[in-house]
Coordinates of C-alpha atoms and ligand atoms in Angstrom, one line a residue:
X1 CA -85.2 -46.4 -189.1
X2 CA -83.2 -49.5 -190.0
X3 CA -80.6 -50.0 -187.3
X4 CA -78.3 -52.4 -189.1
X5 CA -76.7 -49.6 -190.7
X6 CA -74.3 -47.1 -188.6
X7 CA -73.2 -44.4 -191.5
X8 CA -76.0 -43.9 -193.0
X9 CA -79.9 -43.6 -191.9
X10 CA -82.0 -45.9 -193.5
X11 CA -86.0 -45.5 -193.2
X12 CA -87.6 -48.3 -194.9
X13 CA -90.9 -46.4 -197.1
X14 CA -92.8 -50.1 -197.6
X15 CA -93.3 -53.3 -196.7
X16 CA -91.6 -54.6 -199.5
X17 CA -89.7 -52.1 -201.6
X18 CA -88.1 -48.6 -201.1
X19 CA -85.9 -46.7 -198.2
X20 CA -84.9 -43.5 -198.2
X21 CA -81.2 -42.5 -197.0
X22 CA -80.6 -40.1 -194.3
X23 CA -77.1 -38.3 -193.8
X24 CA -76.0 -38.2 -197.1
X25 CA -74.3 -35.3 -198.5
X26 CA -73.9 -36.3 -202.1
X27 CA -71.7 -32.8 -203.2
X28 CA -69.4 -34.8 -201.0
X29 CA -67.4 -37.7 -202.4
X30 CA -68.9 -40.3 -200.2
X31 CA -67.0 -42.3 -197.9
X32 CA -65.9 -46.2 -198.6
X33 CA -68.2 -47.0 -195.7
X34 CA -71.0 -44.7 -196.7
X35 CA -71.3 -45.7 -199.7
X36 CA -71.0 -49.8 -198.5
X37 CA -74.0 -49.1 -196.9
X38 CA -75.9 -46.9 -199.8
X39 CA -75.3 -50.2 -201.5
X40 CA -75.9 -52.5 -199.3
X41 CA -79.5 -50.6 -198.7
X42 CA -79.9 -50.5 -202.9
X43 CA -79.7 -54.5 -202.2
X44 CA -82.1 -54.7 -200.0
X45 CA -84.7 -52.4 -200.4
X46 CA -84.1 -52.2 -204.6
X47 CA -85.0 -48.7 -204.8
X48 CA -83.7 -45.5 -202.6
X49 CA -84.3 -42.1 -202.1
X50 CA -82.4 -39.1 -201.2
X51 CA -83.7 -35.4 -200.0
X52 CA -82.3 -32.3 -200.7
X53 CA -79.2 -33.0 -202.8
X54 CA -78.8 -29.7 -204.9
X55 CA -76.6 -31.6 -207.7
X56 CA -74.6 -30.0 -210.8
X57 CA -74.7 -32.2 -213.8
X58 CA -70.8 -33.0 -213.4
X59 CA -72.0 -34.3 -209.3
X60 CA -75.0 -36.5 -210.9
X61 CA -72.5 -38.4 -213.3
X62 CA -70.0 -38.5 -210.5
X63 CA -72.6 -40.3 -208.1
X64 CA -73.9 -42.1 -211.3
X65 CA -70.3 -43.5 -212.2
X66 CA -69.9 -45.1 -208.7
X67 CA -72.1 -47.9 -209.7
X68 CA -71.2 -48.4 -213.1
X69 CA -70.9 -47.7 -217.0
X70 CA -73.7 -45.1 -218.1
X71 CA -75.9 -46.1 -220.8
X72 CA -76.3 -43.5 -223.0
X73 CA -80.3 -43.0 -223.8
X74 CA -81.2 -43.4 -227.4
X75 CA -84.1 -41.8 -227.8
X76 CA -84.7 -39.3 -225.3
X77 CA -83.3 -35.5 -225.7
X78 CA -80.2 -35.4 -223.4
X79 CA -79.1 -32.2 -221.0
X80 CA -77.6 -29.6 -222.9
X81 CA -73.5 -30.6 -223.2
X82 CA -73.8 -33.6 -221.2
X83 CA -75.0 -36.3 -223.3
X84 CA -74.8 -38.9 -220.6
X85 CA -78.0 -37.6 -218.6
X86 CA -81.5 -37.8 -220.4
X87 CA -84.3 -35.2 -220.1
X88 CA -87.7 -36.4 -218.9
X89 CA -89.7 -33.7 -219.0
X90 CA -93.5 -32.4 -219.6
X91 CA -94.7 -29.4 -219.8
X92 CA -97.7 -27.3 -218.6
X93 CA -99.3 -27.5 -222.1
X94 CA -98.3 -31.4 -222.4
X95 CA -101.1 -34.2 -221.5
X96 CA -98.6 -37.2 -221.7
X97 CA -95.7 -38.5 -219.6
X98 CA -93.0 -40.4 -220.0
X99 CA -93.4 -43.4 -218.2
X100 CA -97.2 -43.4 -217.4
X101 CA -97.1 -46.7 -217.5
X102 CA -95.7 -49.9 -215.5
X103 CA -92.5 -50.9 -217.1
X104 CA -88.6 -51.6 -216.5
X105 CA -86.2 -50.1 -218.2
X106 CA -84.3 -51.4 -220.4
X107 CA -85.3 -55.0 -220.2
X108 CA -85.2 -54.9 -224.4
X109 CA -81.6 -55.1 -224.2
X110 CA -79.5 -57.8 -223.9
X111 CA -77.7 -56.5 -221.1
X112 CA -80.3 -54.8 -219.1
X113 CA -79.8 -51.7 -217.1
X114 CA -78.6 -51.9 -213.9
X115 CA -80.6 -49.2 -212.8
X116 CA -81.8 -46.3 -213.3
X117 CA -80.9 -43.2 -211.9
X118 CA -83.7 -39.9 -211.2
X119 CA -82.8 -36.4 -210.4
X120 CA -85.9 -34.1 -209.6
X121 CA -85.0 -31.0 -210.7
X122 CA -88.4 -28.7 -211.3
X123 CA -92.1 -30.3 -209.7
X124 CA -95.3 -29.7 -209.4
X125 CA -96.9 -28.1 -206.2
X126 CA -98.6 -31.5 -205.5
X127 CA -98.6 -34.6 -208.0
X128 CA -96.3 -36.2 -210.1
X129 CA -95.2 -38.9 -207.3
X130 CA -93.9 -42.1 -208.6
X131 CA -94.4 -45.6 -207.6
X132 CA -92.4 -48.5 -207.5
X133 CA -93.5 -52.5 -207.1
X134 CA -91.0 -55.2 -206.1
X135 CA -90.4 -58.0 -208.5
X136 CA -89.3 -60.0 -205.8
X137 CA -92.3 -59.8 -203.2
X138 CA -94.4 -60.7 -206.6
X139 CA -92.0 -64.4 -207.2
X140 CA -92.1 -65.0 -203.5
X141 CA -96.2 -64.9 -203.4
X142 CA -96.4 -67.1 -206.3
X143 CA -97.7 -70.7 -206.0
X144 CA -94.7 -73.1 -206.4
X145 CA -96.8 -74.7 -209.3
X146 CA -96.7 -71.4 -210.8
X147 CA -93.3 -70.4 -210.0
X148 CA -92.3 -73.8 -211.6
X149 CA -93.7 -73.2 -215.0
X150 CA -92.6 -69.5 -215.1
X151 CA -89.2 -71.5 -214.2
X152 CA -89.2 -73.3 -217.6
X153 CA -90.3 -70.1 -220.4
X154 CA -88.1 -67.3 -221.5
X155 CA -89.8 -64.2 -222.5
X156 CA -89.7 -61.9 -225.6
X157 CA -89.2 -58.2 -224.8
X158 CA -88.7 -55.4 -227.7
X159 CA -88.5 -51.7 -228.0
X160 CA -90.0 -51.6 -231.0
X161 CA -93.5 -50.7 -230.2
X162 CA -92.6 -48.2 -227.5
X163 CA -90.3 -46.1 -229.6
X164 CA -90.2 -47.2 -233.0
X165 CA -91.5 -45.6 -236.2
X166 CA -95.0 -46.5 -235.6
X167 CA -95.3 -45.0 -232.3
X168 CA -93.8 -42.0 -233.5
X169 CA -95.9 -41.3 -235.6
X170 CA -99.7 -41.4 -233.6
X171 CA -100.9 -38.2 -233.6
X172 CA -102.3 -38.7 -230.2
X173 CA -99.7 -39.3 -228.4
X174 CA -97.4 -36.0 -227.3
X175 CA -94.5 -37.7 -225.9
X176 CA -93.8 -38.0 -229.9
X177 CA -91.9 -35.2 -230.3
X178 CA -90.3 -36.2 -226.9
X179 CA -88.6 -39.3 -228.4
X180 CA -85.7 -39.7 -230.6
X181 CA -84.6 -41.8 -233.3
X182 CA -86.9 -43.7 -233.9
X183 CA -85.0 -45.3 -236.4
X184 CA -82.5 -46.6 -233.6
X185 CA -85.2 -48.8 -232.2
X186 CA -84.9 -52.4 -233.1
X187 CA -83.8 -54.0 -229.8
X188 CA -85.2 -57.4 -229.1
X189 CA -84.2 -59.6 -226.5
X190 CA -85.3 -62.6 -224.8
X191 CA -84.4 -63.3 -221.2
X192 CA -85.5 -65.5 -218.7
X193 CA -89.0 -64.8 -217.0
X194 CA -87.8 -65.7 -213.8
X195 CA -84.4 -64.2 -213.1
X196 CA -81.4 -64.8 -210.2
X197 CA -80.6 -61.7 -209.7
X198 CA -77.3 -60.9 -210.6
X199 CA -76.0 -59.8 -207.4
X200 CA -78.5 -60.7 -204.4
X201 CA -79.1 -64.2 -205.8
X202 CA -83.0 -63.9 -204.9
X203 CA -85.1 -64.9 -207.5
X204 CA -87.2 -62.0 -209.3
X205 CA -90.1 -62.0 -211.8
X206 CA -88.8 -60.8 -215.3
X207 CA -91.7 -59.7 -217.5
X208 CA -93.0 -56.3 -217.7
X209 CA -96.4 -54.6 -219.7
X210 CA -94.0 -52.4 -221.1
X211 CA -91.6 -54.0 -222.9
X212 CA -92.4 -57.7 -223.1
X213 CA -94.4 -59.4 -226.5
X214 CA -94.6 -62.7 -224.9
X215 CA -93.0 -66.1 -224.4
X216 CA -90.8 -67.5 -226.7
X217 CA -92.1 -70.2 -228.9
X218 CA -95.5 -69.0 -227.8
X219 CA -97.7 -66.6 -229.7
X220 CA -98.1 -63.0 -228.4
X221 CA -102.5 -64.2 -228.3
X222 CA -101.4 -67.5 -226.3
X223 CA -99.1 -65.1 -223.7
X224 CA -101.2 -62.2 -223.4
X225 CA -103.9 -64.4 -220.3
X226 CA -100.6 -65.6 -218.1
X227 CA -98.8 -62.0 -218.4
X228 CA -102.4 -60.0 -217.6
X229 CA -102.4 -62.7 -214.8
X230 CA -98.6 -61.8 -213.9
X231 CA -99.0 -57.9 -214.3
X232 CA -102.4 -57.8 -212.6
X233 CA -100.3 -60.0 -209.7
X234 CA -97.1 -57.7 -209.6
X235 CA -99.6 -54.7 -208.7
X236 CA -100.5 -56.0 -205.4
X237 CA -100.6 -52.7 -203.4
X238 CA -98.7 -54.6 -200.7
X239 CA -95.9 -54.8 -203.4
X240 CA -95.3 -51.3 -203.9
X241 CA -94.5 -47.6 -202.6
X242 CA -95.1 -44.5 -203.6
X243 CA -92.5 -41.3 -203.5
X244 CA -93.0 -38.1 -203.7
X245 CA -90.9 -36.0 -204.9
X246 CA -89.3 -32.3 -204.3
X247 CA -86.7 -30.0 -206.1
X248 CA -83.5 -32.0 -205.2
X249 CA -84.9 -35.7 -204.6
X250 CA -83.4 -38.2 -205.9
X251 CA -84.4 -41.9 -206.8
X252 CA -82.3 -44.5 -207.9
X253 CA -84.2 -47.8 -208.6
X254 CA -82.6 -51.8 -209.6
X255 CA -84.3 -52.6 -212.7
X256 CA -83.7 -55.9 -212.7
X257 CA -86.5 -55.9 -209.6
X258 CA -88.6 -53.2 -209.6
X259 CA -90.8 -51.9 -212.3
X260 CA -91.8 -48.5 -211.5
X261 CA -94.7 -45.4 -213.4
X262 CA -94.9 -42.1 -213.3
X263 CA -98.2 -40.8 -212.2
X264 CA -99.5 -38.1 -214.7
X265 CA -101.5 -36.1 -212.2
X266 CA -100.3 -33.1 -212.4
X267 CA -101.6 -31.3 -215.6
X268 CA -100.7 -27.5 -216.3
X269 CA -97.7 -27.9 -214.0
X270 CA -93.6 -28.6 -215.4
X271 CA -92.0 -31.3 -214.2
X272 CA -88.2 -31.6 -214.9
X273 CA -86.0 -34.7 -214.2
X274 CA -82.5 -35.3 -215.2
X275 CA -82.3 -39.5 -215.8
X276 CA -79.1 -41.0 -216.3
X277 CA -79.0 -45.2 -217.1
X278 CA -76.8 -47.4 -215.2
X279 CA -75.2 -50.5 -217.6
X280 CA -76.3 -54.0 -216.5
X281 CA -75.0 -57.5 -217.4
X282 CA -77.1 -60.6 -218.9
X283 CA -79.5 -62.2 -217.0
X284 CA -80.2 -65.9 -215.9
Ligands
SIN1 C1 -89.2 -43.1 -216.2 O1 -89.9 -44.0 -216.4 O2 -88.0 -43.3 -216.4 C2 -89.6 -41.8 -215.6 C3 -90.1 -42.0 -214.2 C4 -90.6 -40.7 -213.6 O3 -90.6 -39.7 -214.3 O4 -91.1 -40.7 -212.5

């Protein structure tokens, strides 16, 4: 346990990223001081965990709304009468996830999310963990001739590709009939690719394989050897954790440094989250 903190337990699940919280009782409205320290730990450890939190949908926004504005999700199906929590889901018959693959959410917008805010609701008997990497721990281990040319480009991220017409309609893919609107996806955005965060102040790498094209005033064939470089850098297992999950877990994750994927393991099996999306500001 982390003994800086006094009304909370804090029990740090990496080197780098990740703590769960201990003596918590989110059905409660959490104290000033409690939730000082929830943030304070969100600060430092970029992602959190909670056990055991047996939520209503009206609780989840609650907790949500603490932090911030919700973002309401474009293009995934939302909870039936609460249009401010998204439904990631697959089921049994299903072979692809939503978010199988490193990303950040978000980070197509030009105020990216704040965070991004997981509810487990149904999971499998084993599998279907997800795990996070620190954005930070992959700046710091940069060289400082690196970290000065990442310090000059900008990046160009889109959501155009992930959920835009031409996704939605490959046949191979069922996480299709998963995502809405297609027609709503035209976000493109170009932030910096090294990023002070807007509230620790530490510096953060800001590319992702999800949603970034590549550098601006570079072509996407020029980018693509320095962001394999960058991605195959930010996957350091020293970078990351891994959390599994039960019925009433809950993750809440900084986007702005952490990406995070959702391990598809766990084929034949439901898994059932309730996602709700934090509002961010701009980046520099
Ligand atoms: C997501 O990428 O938002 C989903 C993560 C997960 O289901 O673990």
């Amino acid at each position: 346990m982390n003994t800086e903190y006094k009304a909370i337990k804090v029990k740090p699940l990496g080197g780098a990223v990740g703590a769960e919280i201990y003596g918590v009782d989110l059905n409660e409205m959490i104290s000033e001081q409690q939730f000082w320290e929830v943030r304070k730990a969100f600060g430092q450890y970029s992602v959190i965990f909670f056990h055991d939190q047996k939520l209503t949908p009206e609780k989840e926004i609650r907790f949500a709304e603490r932090w911030g504005e919700i973002n309401i999700n474009r293009f995934f199906s939302s909870v039936g009468g609460y249009p401010k929590i998204a439904l990631v889901v697959k089921e049994p018959d299903q072979k692809n996830n939503i978010g199988g693959s490193w990303h950040t959410d978000h980070s197509y917008d030009k105020e990216p999310a704040l965070g991004s805010m997981l509810f487990a609701h149904e999971v499998p008997k084993s599998g279907g963990d997800t795990i996070f990497t620190s954005m930070y721990a992959a700046y710091d281990t940069l060289s400082e001739g690196l970290k000065n040319t990442l310090s000059t480009l900008r990046a160009r991220h889109s959501s155009v590709h992930v959920f835009g017409a031409a996704r939605a309609t490959t046949g191979n893919d069922d996480t299709v009939g998963r995502i809405k609107n297609p027609e709503q996806a035209t976000q493109e955005s170009i932030h910096p690719v090294i990023i002070s965060h807007p509230e620790t102040g530490r510096k953060a790498l800001y590319v992702n394989p999800g949603f970034t094209l590549g550098f601006e005033g570079w072509s996407d064939e020029e980018s693509k050897p320095l962001l394999d470089y960058l991605y195959a850098h930010a996957t350091r297992p020293e970078f990351t954790c891994r959390f599994q999950w039960r019925a009433g877990s809950i993750a809440f994750w900084d986007n702005r440094a952490t990406w995070h994927r959702a391990v598809n393991d766990y084929h034949g099996s439901r898994r059932l989250m309730h996602r709700i999306t934090i509002e961010g500001t701009s980046l520099s």
